[in-house]
Every structure is written in C-alpha cells, then in structure tokens.
Short mmCIF file of C-alpha atoms in Angstrom, two decimals:
data_model
loop_
_atom_site.label_atom_id
_atom_site.label_comp_id
_atom_site.label_asym_id
_atom_site.label_seq_id
_atom_site.Cartn_x
_atom_site.Cartn_y
_atom_site.Cartn_z
CA MET A 97 93.32 83.06 217.86
CA GLN A 98 91.06 79.84 217.74
CA LEU A 99 91.91 76.33 216.66
CA ALA A 100 90.28 75.13 213.58
CA LEU A 101 88.27 72.64 215.11
CA THR A 102 86.97 74.98 217.84
CA LEU A 103 85.39 77.28 215.60
CA PRO A 104 81.69 77.21 215.67
CA SER A 105 81.01 75.66 212.42
CA SER A 106 84.01 73.32 212.27
CA GLY A 107 81.74 70.46 213.48
CA VAL A 108 79.61 70.50 210.36
CA CYS A 109 82.66 70.44 208.32
CA MET A 110 84.07 67.68 210.21
CA LEU A 111 80.80 65.69 209.56
CA LEU A 112 80.59 66.22 205.97
CA LEU A 113 84.41 65.08 205.60
CA VAL A 114 83.88 61.80 207.44
CA SER A 115 80.30 61.12 205.73
CA ASN A 116 82.31 61.67 202.20
CA LEU A 117 84.96 59.11 203.59
CA LEU A 118 81.98 56.75 204.40
CA LEU A 119 80.07 57.26 201.13
CA TRP A 120 83.46 56.16 199.06
CA GLU A 121 84.65 53.74 201.40
CA HIS A 122 83.50 50.77 199.32
CA VAL A 123 83.80 52.11 195.84
CA SER A 124 86.74 51.12 193.72
CA SER A 125 87.86 52.35 190.45
CA LYS A 126 86.47 50.59 186.97
CA ALA A 127 89.34 48.60 185.95
CA THR A 128 89.25 46.89 182.52
CA GLY A 129 92.48 45.01 183.16
CA SER A 130 90.47 42.78 185.28
CA VAL A 131 88.34 41.74 182.56
CA SER A 132 89.63 38.89 180.48
CA THR A 133 89.75 39.43 176.53
CA GLU A 134 87.43 36.87 175.79
CA ASP A 135 84.82 38.48 178.31
CA LEU A 136 85.57 41.57 176.92
CA TYR A 137 84.88 40.03 173.34
CA ASP A 138 81.66 38.79 174.21
CA ARG A 139 80.46 42.13 176.00
CA VAL A 140 81.43 43.86 172.68
CA VAL A 141 79.58 41.33 170.76
CA ASP A 142 76.43 41.86 172.99
CA GLN A 143 76.65 45.14 172.71
CA SER A 144 77.11 45.33 169.22
CA HIS A 145 73.86 43.47 168.59
CA THR A 146 71.82 45.51 171.13
CA THR A 147 73.32 48.91 169.00
CA TYR A 148 72.18 47.34 166.04
CA PHE A 149 68.63 46.80 167.25
CA LEU A 150 68.55 50.17 168.53
CA ALA A 151 69.69 51.77 165.35
CA ALA A 152 67.05 49.87 163.73
CA ASP A 153 64.43 50.96 165.74
CA LEU A 154 65.46 54.45 165.57
CA TYR A 155 65.81 54.11 161.69
CA HIS A 156 62.39 52.47 161.69
CA GLU A 157 60.72 55.47 163.94
CA PHE A 158 62.72 58.00 161.49
CA ASP A 159 61.35 56.08 158.43
CA MET A 160 57.36 55.91 159.54
CA LYS A 161 57.34 59.51 160.37
CA TYR A 162 59.65 61.45 158.32
CA PHE A 163 60.92 59.77 155.29
CA ARG A 164 57.78 58.42 153.55
CA SER A 165 55.90 61.59 153.93
CA SER A 166 58.34 64.03 152.80
CA TRP A 167 60.79 65.33 150.37
CA TYR A 168 63.45 62.87 151.69
CA LYS A 169 61.99 60.15 149.52
CA THR A 170 63.40 61.91 146.45
CA ARG A 171 66.93 62.44 148.03
CA MET A 172 68.01 58.76 148.93
CA PRO A 173 71.58 58.66 149.27
CA SER A 174 73.47 56.82 146.84
CA LEU A 175 76.45 56.00 148.93
CA CYS A 176 77.21 55.77 152.53
CA HIS A 177 79.85 57.84 153.81
CA THR A 178 81.70 54.71 155.32
CA ALA A 179 81.76 53.16 151.94
CA SER A 180 85.14 53.67 151.67
CA ILE A 181 86.09 51.44 154.68
CA HIS A 182 86.39 48.09 153.69
CA THR A 183 84.56 45.58 155.88
CA PRO A 184 83.57 42.04 155.27
CA GLN A 185 80.50 41.53 153.08
CA SER A 186 80.12 37.98 154.22
CA ARG A 187 80.76 35.52 157.23
CA ASP A 188 83.08 33.75 154.94
CA GLU A 189 85.14 36.90 154.36
CA ALA A 190 84.96 37.82 157.97
CA HIS A 191 86.79 34.51 158.81
CA GLU A 192 89.48 35.24 156.01
CA THR A 193 90.27 38.80 157.77
CA LYS A 194 93.01 39.09 159.95
CA THR A 195 91.47 39.78 163.55
CA GLU A 196 93.60 43.08 163.60
CA ASP A 197 92.40 44.47 160.31
CA LEU A 198 88.84 43.53 161.34
CA LEU A 199 89.21 45.59 164.50
CA LYS A 200 90.74 48.41 162.95
CA ALA A 201 88.01 48.64 160.57
CA MET A 202 85.11 48.63 163.01
CA ILE A 203 87.08 51.06 165.14
CA THR A 204 87.41 53.16 162.27
CA MET A 205 83.55 52.71 161.28
CA SER A 206 82.53 53.75 164.78
CA HIS A 207 84.82 56.87 164.41
CA ALA A 208 83.05 57.70 161.04
CA TRP A 209 79.69 57.71 162.77
CA GLU A 210 80.61 60.25 165.73
CA GLU A 211 80.02 63.58 163.71
CA PRO A 212 76.65 62.36 161.96
CA LEU A 213 75.50 61.05 165.29
CA LYS A 214 76.39 64.61 166.75
CA HIS A 215 74.43 66.05 164.06
CA LEU A 216 71.34 64.01 164.69
CA ILE A 217 71.34 64.54 168.28
CA SER A 218 71.00 68.23 167.65
CA ALA A 219 68.59 67.84 164.71
CA VAL A 220 66.35 65.47 166.65
CA PRO A 221 64.32 68.17 168.76
CA THR A 222 63.91 70.30 165.71
CA LEU A 223 61.88 67.77 163.65
CA LYS A 224 58.01 68.13 163.79
CA GLU A 225 56.62 65.87 165.94
CA SER A 226 59.72 64.27 167.20
CA SER A 227 59.17 62.21 170.69
CA ASP A 228 61.35 62.41 173.66
CA LYS A 229 61.88 58.57 173.19
CA MET A 230 63.56 59.40 169.51
CA LEU A 231 66.04 61.91 171.49
CA GLN A 232 66.77 59.14 174.00
CA ARG A 233 67.29 56.66 171.51
CA THR A 234 69.55 58.69 169.53
CA ASN A 235 71.57 59.53 172.78
CA ALA A 236 71.76 56.02 173.73
CA LEU A 237 73.00 54.99 170.42
CA ARG A 238 75.98 57.52 170.41
CA ASN A 239 76.74 56.41 173.94
CA ARG A 240 77.03 52.72 173.07
CA THR A 241 78.61 53.59 169.88
CA LEU A 242 81.42 55.37 172.13
CA VAL A 243 81.33 52.59 174.49
CA LEU A 244 81.96 49.83 171.76
CA GLN A 245 84.86 52.09 170.32
CA GLU A 246 86.64 52.07 173.48
CA ARG A 247 86.15 48.52 174.42
CA MET A 248 87.22 47.57 170.87
CA LYS A 249 90.51 49.76 171.18
CA ILE A 250 91.07 47.76 174.52
CA ILE A 251 90.98 44.40 172.68
CA LEU A 252 93.09 45.84 169.71
CA THR A 253 95.64 47.12 172.49
CA ARG A 254 95.71 43.50 174.15
CA LEU A 255 95.61 41.72 170.68
CA MET A 256 98.88 43.86 169.38
CA PHE A 257 100.40 43.08 172.74
CA LEU A 258 99.86 39.29 172.18
CA VAL A 259 101.58 39.81 168.59
CA VAL A 260 104.44 41.51 170.36
CA SER A 261 104.70 38.95 173.05
CA PRO A 262 105.09 35.50 171.12
CA PHE A 263 105.32 33.71 174.62
CA LEU A 264 101.42 34.52 174.69
CA GLN A 265 100.35 34.70 171.31
CA GLY A 266 98.96 31.15 170.57
CA VAL A 267 96.62 30.69 173.83
CA GLU A 268 94.36 33.31 173.69
CA GLU A 269 93.92 34.48 170.32
CA GLU A 270 92.92 30.70 169.03
CA GLN A 271 90.34 30.96 171.65
CA ILE A 272 88.69 34.15 170.64
CA GLN A 273 89.35 34.17 167.15
CA GLY A 274 85.80 33.14 165.93
CA LYS A 275 84.48 35.75 168.38
CA VAL A 276 86.05 38.72 166.61
CA GLN A 277 85.05 37.45 163.39
CA THR A 278 81.29 37.18 164.47
CA LEU A 279 81.70 40.83 166.05
CA GLY A 280 83.25 41.97 162.68
CA TRP A 281 80.28 40.87 160.67
CA THR A 282 77.34 41.89 163.38
CA LEU A 283 79.29 45.77 163.06
CA GLY A 284 80.06 45.79 159.37
CA GLY A 285 76.96 44.06 157.98
CA GLU A 286 75.22 45.58 155.31
CA GLU A 287 71.77 45.72 156.97
CA LYS A 288 73.13 48.10 159.52
CA LYS A 289 74.64 50.21 156.98
CA LYS A 290 71.87 50.62 155.07
CA ALA A 291 69.38 51.00 158.12
CA VAL A 292 71.52 53.94 159.91
CA VAL A 293 72.70 55.96 156.58
CA THR A 294 69.42 57.12 155.42
CA MET A 295 68.84 58.88 158.88
CA TYR A 296 72.20 60.53 158.62
CA LYS A 297 71.40 61.96 155.32
#
C-alpha cells in the first residue's frame, strides 16, 4: 500500500491545498465591532440617503412606464401598509423622540418592506417593457434595505448596552444623538413613503 503523498495525483492535491491557503492568507472576517458606533451611524445615514434616491429613481421609472398609462391610476392606494408604524413627521418631532424608539421604528419600517420588495422583484420581469436596469435597481433596493436593517440592529444593540452600562452612557450617546435623529428623519420621511408605496401596491 502506497502512502497518500506518493500517489500519482497527490501532487495536484497538495498544490491545490497550498494555493488555497495562500489565497486566504491576508483575508480577515468582517468585524463590525471594530467600527465605532459614530462611524456606523454615519454609514447608516449615508446608506439611507442613497437608498432613498435609489427608491425615488425606481419609482420614477415605474411611474413613467406603467402608472400614468394604465389602470393603476384609478387604484391609487389610500393608505400605506406602514402607516400604523409611528415615525416622526418633522425634524422637531424626530429630535423629541428617544433614540431607542426611533431606531426600533426604523427597524420595524425596514422589516415591513421585506415582503413587498420580494414581490416586486418577482413581478418586475413579468412587466411589459421592463428593463434589466429596473430589476437591478429593485434588487439593489432590497439588498440596501437589508444592510440598513442589519446596521440599525447593531446600533440598537450597542445603544442598549450603553443604557445597561451607566458607566458609558453619557459619553457616546451625546455625540451621536443628532445623527440618529437625522437618520430617523431620512428613513421615516413622508416623501419616501409616498415615493415607494405606489410601486408596491
């Protein structure tokens, strides 16, 4: 019986094993713990802005191609499915809302859009004259929403830790309070609701 390394194909296996190790040599896992909470807030705010503009572009394309020239016009939804989720309607109201409540509302809002986005992704290819760009935008919108949701959950977890740990409470929360309120206004704004709700109904 021959040893495993003396078999004719063992050299190829060893080469594949070593090359695989070399490929993964400088790769590290994605750690969110190394990103400060303030930087994470900044990223979420930036991502929410780009997500808003992506949703607005998608809505505009849908509106131009389908809404204006079809029966959808007579079936304008009277109420958004997220209307029961309380979100600040003005900047002042956002500033008065507790940070934890604002984050919870935004996470709930993003959860509420998961199913409509899934349905939209499956419906876009069946529409007449739908473009690949429209499907790409729809997928990108869903992916960005999921990333926003994940990041907001991380922020909420860290914030809850700050509440539990009074030793850390006063330092970081004061620095980032305004950014959370800005984020809440961006994600919960009435314009985004109006822009996105029509294409899902």
